[in-house]
Coordinates of C-alpha atoms in Angstrom, one line a residue:
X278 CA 110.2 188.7 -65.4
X279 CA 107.0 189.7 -63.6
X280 CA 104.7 192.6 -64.8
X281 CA 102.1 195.4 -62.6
X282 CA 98.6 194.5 -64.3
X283 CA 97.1 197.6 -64.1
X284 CA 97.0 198.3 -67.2
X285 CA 98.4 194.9 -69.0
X286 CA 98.1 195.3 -72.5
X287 CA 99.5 193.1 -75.5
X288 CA 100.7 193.7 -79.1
X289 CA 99.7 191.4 -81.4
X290 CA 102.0 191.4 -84.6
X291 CA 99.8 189.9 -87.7
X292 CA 96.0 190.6 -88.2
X293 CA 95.4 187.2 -90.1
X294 CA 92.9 184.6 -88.2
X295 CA 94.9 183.8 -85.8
X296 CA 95.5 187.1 -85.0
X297 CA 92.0 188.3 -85.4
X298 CA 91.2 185.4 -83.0
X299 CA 93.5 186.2 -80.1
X300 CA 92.5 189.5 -80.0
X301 CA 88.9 188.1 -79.4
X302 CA 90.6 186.0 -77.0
X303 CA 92.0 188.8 -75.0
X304 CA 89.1 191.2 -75.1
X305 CA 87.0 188.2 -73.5
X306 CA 89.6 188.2 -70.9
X307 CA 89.4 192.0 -70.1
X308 CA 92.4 192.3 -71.4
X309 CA 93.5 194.9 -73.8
X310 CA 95.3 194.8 -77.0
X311 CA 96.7 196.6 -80.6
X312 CA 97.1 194.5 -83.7
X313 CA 99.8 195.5 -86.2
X314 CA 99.1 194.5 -89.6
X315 CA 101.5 194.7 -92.7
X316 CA 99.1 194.5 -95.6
X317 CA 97.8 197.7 -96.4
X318 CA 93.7 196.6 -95.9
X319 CA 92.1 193.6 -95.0
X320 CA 91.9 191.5 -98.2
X321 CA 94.2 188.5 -97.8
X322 CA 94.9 187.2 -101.0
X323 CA 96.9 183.9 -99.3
X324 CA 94.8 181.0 -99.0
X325 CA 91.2 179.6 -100.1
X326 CA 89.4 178.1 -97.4
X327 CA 89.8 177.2 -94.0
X328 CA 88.4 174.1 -92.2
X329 CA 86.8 174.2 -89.0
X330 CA 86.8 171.5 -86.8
X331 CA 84.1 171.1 -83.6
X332 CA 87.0 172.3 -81.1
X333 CA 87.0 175.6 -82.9
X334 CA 82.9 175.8 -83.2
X335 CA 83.2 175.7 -79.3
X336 CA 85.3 178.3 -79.2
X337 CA 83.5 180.5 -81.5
X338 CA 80.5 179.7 -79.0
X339 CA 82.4 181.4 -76.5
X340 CA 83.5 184.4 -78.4
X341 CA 80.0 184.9 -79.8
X342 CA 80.7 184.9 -83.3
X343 CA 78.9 181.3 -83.9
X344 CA 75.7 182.7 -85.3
X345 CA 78.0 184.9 -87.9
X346 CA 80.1 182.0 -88.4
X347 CA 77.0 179.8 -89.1
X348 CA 75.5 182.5 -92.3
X349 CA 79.2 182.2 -94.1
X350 CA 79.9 178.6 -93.5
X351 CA 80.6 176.0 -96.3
X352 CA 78.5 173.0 -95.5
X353 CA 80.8 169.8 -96.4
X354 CA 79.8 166.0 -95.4
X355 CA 80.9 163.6 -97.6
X356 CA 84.6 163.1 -99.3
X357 CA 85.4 161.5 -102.1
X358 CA 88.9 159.8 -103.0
X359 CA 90.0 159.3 -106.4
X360 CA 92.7 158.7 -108.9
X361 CA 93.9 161.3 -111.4
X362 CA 92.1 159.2 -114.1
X363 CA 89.0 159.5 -112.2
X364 CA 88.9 156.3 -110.8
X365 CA 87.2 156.5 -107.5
X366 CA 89.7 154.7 -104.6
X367 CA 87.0 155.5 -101.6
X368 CA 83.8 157.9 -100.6
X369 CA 82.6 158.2 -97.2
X370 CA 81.2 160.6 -94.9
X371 CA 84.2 161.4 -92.9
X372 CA 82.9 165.5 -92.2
X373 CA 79.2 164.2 -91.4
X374 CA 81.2 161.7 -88.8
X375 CA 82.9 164.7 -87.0
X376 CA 79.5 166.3 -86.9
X377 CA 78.0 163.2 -85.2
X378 CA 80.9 162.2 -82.9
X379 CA 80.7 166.2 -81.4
X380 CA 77.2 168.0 -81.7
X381 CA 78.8 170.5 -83.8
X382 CA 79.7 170.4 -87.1
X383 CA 82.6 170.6 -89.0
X384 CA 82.4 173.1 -91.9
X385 CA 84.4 175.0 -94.1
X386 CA 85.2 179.4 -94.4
X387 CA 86.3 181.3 -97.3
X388 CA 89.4 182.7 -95.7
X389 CA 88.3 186.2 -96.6
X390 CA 85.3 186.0 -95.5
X391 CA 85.9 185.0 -92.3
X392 CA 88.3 187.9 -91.2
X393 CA 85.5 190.4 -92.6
X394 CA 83.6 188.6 -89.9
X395 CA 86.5 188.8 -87.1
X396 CA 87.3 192.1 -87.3
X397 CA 83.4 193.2 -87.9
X398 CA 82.5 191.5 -84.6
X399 CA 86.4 192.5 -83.0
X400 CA 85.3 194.6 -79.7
X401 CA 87.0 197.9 -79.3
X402 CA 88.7 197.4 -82.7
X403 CA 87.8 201.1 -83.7
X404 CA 86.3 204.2 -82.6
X405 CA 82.6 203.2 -84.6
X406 CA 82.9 199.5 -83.4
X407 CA 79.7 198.2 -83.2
X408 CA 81.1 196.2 -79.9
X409 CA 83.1 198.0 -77.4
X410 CA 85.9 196.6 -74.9
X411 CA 84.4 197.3 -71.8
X412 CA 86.8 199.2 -69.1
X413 CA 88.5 200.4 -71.8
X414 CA 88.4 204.1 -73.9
X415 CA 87.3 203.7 -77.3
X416 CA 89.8 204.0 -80.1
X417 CA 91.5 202.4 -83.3
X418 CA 93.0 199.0 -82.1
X419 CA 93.5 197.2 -85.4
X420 CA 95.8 199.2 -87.7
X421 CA 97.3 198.5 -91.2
X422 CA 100.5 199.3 -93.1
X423 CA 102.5 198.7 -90.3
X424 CA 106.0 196.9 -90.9
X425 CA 107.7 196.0 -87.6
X426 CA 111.1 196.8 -87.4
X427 CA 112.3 196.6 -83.9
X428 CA 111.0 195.8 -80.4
X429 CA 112.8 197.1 -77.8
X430 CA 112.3 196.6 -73.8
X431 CA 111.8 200.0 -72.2
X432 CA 114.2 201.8 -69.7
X433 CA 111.7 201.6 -66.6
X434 CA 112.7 198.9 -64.7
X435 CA 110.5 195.9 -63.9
X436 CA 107.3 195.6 -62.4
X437 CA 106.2 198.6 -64.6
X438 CA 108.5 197.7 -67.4
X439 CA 106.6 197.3 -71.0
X440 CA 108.0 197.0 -74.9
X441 CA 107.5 199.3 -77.3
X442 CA 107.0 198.2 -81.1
X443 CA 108.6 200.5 -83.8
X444 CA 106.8 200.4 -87.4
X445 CA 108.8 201.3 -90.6
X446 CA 106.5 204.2 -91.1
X447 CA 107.9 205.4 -87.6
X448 CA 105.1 204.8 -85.2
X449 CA 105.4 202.9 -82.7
X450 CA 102.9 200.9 -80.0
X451 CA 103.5 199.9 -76.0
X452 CA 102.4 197.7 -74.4
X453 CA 102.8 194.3 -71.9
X454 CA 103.6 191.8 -74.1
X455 CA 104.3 191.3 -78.1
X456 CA 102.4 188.1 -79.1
X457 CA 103.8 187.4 -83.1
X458 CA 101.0 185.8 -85.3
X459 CA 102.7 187.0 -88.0
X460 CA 103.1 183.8 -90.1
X461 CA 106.2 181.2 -91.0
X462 CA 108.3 183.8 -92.0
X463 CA 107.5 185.6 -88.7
X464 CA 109.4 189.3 -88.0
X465 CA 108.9 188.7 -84.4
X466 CA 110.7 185.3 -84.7
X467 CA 113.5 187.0 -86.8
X468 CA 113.6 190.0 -83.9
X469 CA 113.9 187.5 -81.0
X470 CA 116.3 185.3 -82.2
X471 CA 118.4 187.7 -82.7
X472 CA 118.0 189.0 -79.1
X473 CA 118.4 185.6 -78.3
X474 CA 121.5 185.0 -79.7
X475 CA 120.5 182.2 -81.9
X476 CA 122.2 181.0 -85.2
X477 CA 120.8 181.7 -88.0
X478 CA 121.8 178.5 -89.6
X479 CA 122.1 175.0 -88.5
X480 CA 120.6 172.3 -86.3
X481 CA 120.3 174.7 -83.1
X482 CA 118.4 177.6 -85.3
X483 CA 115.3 178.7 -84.6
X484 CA 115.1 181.4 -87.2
X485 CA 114.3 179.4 -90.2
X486 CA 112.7 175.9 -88.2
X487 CA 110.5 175.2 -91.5
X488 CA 111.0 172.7 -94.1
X489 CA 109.7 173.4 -97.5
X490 CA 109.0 169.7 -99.1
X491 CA 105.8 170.9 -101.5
X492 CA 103.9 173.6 -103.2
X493 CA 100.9 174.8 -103.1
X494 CA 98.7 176.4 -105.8
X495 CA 95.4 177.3 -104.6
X496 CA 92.3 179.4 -105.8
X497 CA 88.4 179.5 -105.8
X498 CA 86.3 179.2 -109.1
X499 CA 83.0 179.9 -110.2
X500 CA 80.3 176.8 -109.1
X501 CA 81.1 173.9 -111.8
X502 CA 78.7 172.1 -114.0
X503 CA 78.4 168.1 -114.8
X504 CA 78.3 167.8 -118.5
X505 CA 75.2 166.2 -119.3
X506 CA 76.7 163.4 -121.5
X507 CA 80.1 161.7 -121.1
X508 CA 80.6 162.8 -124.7
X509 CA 80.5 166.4 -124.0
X510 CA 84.0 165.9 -122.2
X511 CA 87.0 165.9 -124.5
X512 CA 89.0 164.0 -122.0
X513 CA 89.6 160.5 -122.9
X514 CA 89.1 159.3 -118.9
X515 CA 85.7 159.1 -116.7
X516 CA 83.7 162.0 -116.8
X517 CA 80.2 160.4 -116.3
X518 CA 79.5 160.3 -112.4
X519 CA 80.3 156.5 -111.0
X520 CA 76.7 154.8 -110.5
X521 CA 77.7 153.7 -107.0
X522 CA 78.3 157.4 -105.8
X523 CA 76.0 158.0 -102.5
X524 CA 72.8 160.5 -103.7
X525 CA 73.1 164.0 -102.8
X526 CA 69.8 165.4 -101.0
X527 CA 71.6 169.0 -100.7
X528 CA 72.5 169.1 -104.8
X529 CA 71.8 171.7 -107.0
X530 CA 70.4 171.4 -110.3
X531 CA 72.7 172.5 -112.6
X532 CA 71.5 174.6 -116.1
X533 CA 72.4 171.4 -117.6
X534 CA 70.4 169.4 -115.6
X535 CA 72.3 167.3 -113.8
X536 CA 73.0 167.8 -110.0
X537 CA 76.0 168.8 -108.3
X538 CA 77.1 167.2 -104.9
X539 CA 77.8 170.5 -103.0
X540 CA 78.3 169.2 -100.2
X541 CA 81.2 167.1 -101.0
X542 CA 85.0 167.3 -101.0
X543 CA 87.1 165.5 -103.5
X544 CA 90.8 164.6 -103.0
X545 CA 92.6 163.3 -106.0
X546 CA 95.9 160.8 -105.1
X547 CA 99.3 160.4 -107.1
X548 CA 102.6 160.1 -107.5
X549 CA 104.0 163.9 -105.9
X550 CA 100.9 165.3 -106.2
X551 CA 97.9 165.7 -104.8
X552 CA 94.8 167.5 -105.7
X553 CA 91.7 169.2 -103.5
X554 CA 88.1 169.9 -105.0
X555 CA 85.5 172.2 -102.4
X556 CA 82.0 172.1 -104.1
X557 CA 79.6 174.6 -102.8
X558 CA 76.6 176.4 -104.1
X559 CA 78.3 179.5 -104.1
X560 CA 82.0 179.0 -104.6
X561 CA 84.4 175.9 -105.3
X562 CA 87.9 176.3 -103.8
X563 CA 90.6 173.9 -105.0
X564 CA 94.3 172.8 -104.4
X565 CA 97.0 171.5 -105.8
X566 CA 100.3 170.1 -103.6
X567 CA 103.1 169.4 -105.9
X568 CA 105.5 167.9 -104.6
X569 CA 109.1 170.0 -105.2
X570 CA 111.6 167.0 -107.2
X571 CA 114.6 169.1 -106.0
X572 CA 114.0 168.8 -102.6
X573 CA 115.0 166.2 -100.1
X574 CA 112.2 164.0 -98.5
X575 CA 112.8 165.9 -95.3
X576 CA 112.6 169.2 -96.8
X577 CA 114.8 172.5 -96.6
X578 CA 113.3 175.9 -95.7
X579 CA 113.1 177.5 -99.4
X580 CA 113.9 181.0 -99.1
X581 CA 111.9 182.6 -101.8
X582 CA 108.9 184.7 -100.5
X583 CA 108.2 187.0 -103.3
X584 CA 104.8 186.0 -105.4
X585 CA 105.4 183.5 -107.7
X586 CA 104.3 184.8 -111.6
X587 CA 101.5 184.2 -113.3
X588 CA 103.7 181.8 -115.4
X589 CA 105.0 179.6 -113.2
X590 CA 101.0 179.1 -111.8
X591 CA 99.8 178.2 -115.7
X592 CA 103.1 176.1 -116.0
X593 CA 102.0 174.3 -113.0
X594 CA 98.5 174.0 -113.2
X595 CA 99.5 172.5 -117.3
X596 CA 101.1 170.1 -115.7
X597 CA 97.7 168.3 -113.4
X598 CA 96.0 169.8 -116.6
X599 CA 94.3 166.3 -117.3
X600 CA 94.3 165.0 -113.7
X601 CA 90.7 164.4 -112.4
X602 CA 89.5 166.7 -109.2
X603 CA 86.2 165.0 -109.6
X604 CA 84.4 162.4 -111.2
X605 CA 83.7 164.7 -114.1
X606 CA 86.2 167.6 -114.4
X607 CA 90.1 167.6 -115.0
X608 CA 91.3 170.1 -113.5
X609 CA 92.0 172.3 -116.7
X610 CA 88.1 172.7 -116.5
X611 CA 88.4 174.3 -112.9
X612 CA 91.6 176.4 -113.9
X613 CA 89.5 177.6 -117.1
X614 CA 86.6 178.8 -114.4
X615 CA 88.8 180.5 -112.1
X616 CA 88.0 183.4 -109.9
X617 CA 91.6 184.1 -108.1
X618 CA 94.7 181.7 -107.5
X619 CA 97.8 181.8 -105.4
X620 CA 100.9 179.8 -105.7
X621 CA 103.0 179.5 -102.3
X622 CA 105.8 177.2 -100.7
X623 CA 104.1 175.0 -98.0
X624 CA 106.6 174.9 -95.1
X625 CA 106.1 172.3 -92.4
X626 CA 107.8 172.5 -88.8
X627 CA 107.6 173.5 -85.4
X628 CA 109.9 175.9 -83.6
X629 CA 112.2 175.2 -80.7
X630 CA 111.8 178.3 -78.8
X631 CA 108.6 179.6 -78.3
X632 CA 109.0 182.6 -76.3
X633 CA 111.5 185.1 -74.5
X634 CA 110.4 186.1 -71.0
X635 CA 113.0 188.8 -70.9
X636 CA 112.0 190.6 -74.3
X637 CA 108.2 189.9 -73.1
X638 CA 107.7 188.2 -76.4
X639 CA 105.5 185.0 -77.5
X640 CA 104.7 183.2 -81.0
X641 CA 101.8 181.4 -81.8
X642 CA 100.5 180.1 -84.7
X643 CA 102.3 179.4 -88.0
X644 CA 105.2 181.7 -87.0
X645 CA 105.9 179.1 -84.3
X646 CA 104.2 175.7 -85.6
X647 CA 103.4 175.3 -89.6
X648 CA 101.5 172.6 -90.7
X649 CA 100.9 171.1 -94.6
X650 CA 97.0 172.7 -95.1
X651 CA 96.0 169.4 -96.7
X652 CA 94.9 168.2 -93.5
X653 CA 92.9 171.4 -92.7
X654 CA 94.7 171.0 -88.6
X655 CA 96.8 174.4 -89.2
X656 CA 93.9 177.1 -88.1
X657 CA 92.6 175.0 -85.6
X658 CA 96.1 174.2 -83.9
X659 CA 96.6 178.1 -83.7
X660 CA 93.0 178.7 -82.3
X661 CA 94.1 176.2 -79.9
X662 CA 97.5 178.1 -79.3
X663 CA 95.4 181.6 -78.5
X664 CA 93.1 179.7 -76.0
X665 CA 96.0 178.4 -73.6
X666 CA 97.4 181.7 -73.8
X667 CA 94.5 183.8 -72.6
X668 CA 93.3 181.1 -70.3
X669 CA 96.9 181.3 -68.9
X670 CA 97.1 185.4 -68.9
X671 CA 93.5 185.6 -67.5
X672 CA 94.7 183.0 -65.0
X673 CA 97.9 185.1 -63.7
X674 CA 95.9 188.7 -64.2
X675 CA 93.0 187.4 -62.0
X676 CA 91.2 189.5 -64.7
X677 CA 88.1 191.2 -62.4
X678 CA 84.5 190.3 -63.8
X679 CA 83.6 194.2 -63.4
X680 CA 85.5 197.0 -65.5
X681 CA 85.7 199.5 -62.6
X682 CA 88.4 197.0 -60.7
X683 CA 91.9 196.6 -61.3
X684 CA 94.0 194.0 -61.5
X685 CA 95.7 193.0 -57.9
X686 CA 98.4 190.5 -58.7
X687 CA 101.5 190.6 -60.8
X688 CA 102.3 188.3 -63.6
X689 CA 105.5 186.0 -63.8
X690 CA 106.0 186.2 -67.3
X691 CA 109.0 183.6 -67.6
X692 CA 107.0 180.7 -65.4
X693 CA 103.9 181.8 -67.5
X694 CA 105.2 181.1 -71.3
X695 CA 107.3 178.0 -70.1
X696 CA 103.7 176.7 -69.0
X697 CA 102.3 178.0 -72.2
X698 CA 105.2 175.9 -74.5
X699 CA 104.9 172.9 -71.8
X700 CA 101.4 172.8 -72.7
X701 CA 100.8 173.7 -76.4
X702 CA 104.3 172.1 -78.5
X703 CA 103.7 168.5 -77.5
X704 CA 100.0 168.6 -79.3
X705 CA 100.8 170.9 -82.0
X706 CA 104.2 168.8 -83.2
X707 CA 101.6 165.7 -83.2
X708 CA 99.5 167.3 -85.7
X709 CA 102.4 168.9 -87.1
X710 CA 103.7 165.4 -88.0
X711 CA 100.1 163.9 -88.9
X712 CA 99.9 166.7 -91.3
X713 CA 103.3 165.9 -93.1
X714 CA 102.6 162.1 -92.9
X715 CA 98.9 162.4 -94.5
X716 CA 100.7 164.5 -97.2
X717 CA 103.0 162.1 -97.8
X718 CA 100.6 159.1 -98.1
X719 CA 98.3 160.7 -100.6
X720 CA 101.3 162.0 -102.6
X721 CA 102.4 158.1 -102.9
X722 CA 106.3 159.3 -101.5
X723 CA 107.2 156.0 -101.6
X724 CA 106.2 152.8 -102.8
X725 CA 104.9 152.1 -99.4
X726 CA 102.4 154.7 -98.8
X727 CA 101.2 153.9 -102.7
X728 CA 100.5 150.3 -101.8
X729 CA 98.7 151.6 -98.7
X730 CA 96.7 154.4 -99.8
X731 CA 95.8 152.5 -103.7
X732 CA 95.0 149.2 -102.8
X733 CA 94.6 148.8 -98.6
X734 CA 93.4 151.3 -97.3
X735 CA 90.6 151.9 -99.5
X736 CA 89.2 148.9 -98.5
X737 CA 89.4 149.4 -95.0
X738 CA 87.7 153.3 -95.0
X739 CA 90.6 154.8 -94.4
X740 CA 89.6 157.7 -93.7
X741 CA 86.9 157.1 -91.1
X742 CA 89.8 154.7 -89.6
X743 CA 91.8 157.6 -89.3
X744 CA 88.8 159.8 -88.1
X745 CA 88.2 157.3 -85.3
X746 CA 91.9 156.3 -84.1
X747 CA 93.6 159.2 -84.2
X748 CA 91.8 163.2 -85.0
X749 CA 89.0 162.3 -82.9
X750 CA 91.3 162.7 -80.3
X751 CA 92.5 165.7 -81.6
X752 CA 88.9 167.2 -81.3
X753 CA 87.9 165.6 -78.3
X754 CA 91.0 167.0 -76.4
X755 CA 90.7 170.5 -77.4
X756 CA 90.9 173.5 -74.9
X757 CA 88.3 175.9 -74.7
X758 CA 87.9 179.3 -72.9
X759 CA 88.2 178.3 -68.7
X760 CA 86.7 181.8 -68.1
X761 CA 83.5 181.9 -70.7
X762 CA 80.3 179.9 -70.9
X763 CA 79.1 178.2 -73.7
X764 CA 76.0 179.5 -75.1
X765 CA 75.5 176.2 -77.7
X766 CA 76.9 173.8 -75.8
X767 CA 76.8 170.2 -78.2
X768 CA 78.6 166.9 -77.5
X769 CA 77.6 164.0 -79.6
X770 CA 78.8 160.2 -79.4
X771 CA 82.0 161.0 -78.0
X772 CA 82.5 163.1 -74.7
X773 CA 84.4 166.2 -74.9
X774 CA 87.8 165.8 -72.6
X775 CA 87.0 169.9 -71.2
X776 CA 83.2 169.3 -70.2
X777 CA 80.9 172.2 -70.6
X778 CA 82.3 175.5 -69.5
X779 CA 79.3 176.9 -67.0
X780 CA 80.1 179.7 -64.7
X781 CA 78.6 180.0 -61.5
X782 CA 77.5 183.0 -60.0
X783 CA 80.1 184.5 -57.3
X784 CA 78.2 184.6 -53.8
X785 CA 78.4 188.5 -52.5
X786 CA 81.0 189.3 -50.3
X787 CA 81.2 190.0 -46.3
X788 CA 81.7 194.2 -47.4
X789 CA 79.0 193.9 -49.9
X790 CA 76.0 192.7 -47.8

């Protein structure tokens, strides 16, 4: 199905990150765009914090947002690796090691925070945005309360044929494409399957692709404390820091006196579980990942997508209650500090069918490829998702460098989202799978990965191993913007595989001179 540019324009269903981020995307492009979002504001009360890895800083070069990304980062360069008795099983500087290998760092955003920051710096988002879309009128692209219900092909025929979005409230929106970054339990999914003609259930679905093997209980609490004494902790396990632990030059002194090593991520191993500790100066975000005994070792999508009570979060957080998150807390001492906590099923999967040409409709990330957050690849991998799109769009649109041209070519949309599937399913089921296999390791699944993770791998820095041999490659191979410079270009000790996008200036025309 082809499409007249003139006026391309694309729907984006969800106004999470990844959302917020295409829509960036697009507007670099030229290209405009609506984004539908369900909640009723902004405030996402799903998730803590969300890593960053160099790929994405390059990105955010491009879209610039780096400098606002920079003044709400979490700082994070060492990791620490314990037991839940507080046994320490590894430290190393496996964030400071991504720095170095890349120029840019890798850091860490309160999830919150950071769509304040998208949709502050989103051009043409709103009437009083302080950045405008240029070539395009000014009004409110980014709206809320907005439940899709149907999308539905209009009756002009195709090139000028568009799809119209209906809302539960009764509005609707029109417009090129719909691109759903709506999440794992994705509307847009549900609405093209169906259109589709897939099964609902069954090996050949691809309404429900996602496995639910774990849950997830997450939250941020106020900055912790070390107790000044190893008597001041009632626990009957370590609480005194372990004399070998690397000195901290960004710590803060603590009103007891002691430092804290905010700079520094701690990951507690054990059997079905494992546990995540953020320490910042301003926040700590932690994470537990429990693993469901019900469920098969391959998983089964768990239907439930109501909030789970507060008592089924306190009768899971009782049960790590004593487990160490940190050389000197248990985790009932971060569940006693607090700020906000969410429990969720933690799906892992990646869709069969990414698209339908003839319904104009794509999916990118988590509504088409879900990955286990303990690995911190799921943002990034749906970052990465939104660049190949636009590249590909901006590609097909020849999108003109000046606002008063118009786009000359039409688009094959069915030749354009096979390219986009051909090239963005093969890396994101990689780091789908290294996602649900890290899990797995961590959270001892078998004996095997116990043996592996307690006794060898510790030994041989595991996780710098892992760095080196295999999400190195993830980084170094990520796309970036084909059609935007990069302001703050960095490469460190290993070379990115998209060198440095640099733009050079068009030389005038014959009809010009």
């Amino acid at each position: 199905m082809s499409s007249d540019t003139s006026t391309f324009k694309a729907i984006i269903v969800g106004g999470g990150p990844v959302g917020l981020i295409t829509a960036h995307c697009l507007a670099k492009a030229g290209i405009d765009y609506e984004i539908l979002e369900k909640r009723p504001d902004s405030g996402l009360n799903t998730g803590t914090s969300s890593a960053l890895w160099p790929q994405t800083v390059r990105v955010f070069d491009q879209l610039d947002i780096l400098d606002a990304v920079y003044k709400i980062q979490y700082p994070t360069k060492h990791k620490v690796n314990l037991c839940g008795d507080g046994t320490i099983l590894n430290e190393n500087d496996f964030y400071a090691e991504a720095g170095a290998a890349f120029g840019h760092p890798a850091m860490f955003l309160h999830r919150q925070e950071m769509v304040d920051m998208l949709q502050q710096h989103l051009p043409g988002a709103s009437p009083d945005s302080q950045f405008d879309l240029p070539g395009f009128p000014k009004k409110q692209r980014l709206h809320f309360n907005k439940q899709v219900t149907a999308i539905d092909l209009t009756a002009e025929p195709s090139p000028r044929q568009e799809v119209t979005v209906t809302c539960s409230d009764g509005t609707s929106y029109t417009g090129s494409i719909v691109i759903g970054a709506d999440g794992v339990y994705s509307t847009v999914r549900r609405l093209m399957n169906a259109k589709l003609g897939l099964p609902l259930t069954g090996p050949k679905s691809n309404t429900e692709p996602m496995k639910t093997t774990y849950l997830g209980l997450f939250g941020s609490c106020s900055p912790l404390t070390i107790p000044k004494s190893a008597e001041s902790s009632e626990s009957s396990t370590p609480s005194a820091p372990d004399p070998n632990m690397k000195p901290n030059p960004e710590a803060v002194e603590t009103e007891e006196g002691d430092p804290m090593p905010v700079d520094t991520f701690f990951e507690t191993h054990g059997p079905n579980f494992a546990l995540q500790l953020g320490l910042h100066h301003q926040r700590t975000f932690f994470g537990i990942y429990h693993r469901i005994p019900s469920q098969p070792s391959t998983g089964s999508l768990m239907p439930r997508r109501d909030p789970y009570t507060e008592e089924e979060q306190s009768s899971l957080a009782d049960k790590y209650a004593n487990m160490h998150v940190s050389p000197w807390h248990t985790f009932s001492d971060v569940w006693k500090a607090r700020i906000w906590d969410h429990m969720a099923n933690l799906e892992e999967g990646v869709a069969s069918t990414w698209s339908s040409s003839d319904h104009r409709i794509v999916l990118l990330g988590d509504s088409v490829h879900k990955h286990t957050p303990i690995a911190g690849l799921g943002f990034n991998a749906g970052v990465q998702s939104a660049v190949v799109l636009t590249n590909l769009l901006h590609s097909a649109l020849k999108t003109p460098t000046s606002p008063s041209q118009k786009h000359t070519v039409s688009i094959d949309l069915k030749q354009l989202f096979t390219q986009y599937q051909k090239q963005r399913k093969p890396p994101a089921t990689r780091e789908a799978d290294l996602s649900k296999l890290y899990t797995r390791v961590v959270s001892w699944d078998n004996p095997l990965w116990k043996l592996a993770d307690r006794y060898i791998l510790p030994k041989v820095n595991g996780d710098i191993l892992l760095f080196k041999l295999i999400v190195s490659k993830i980084m170094k191979d990520g796309e970036v913007l084909t059609f935007v410079e990069e302001k703050s270009f960095k490469e460190g000790t290993v070379r990115w595989r998209v060198p440095r996008v640099v733009l050079t200036p068009s030389l005038p025309s014959q009809d010009s001179k």
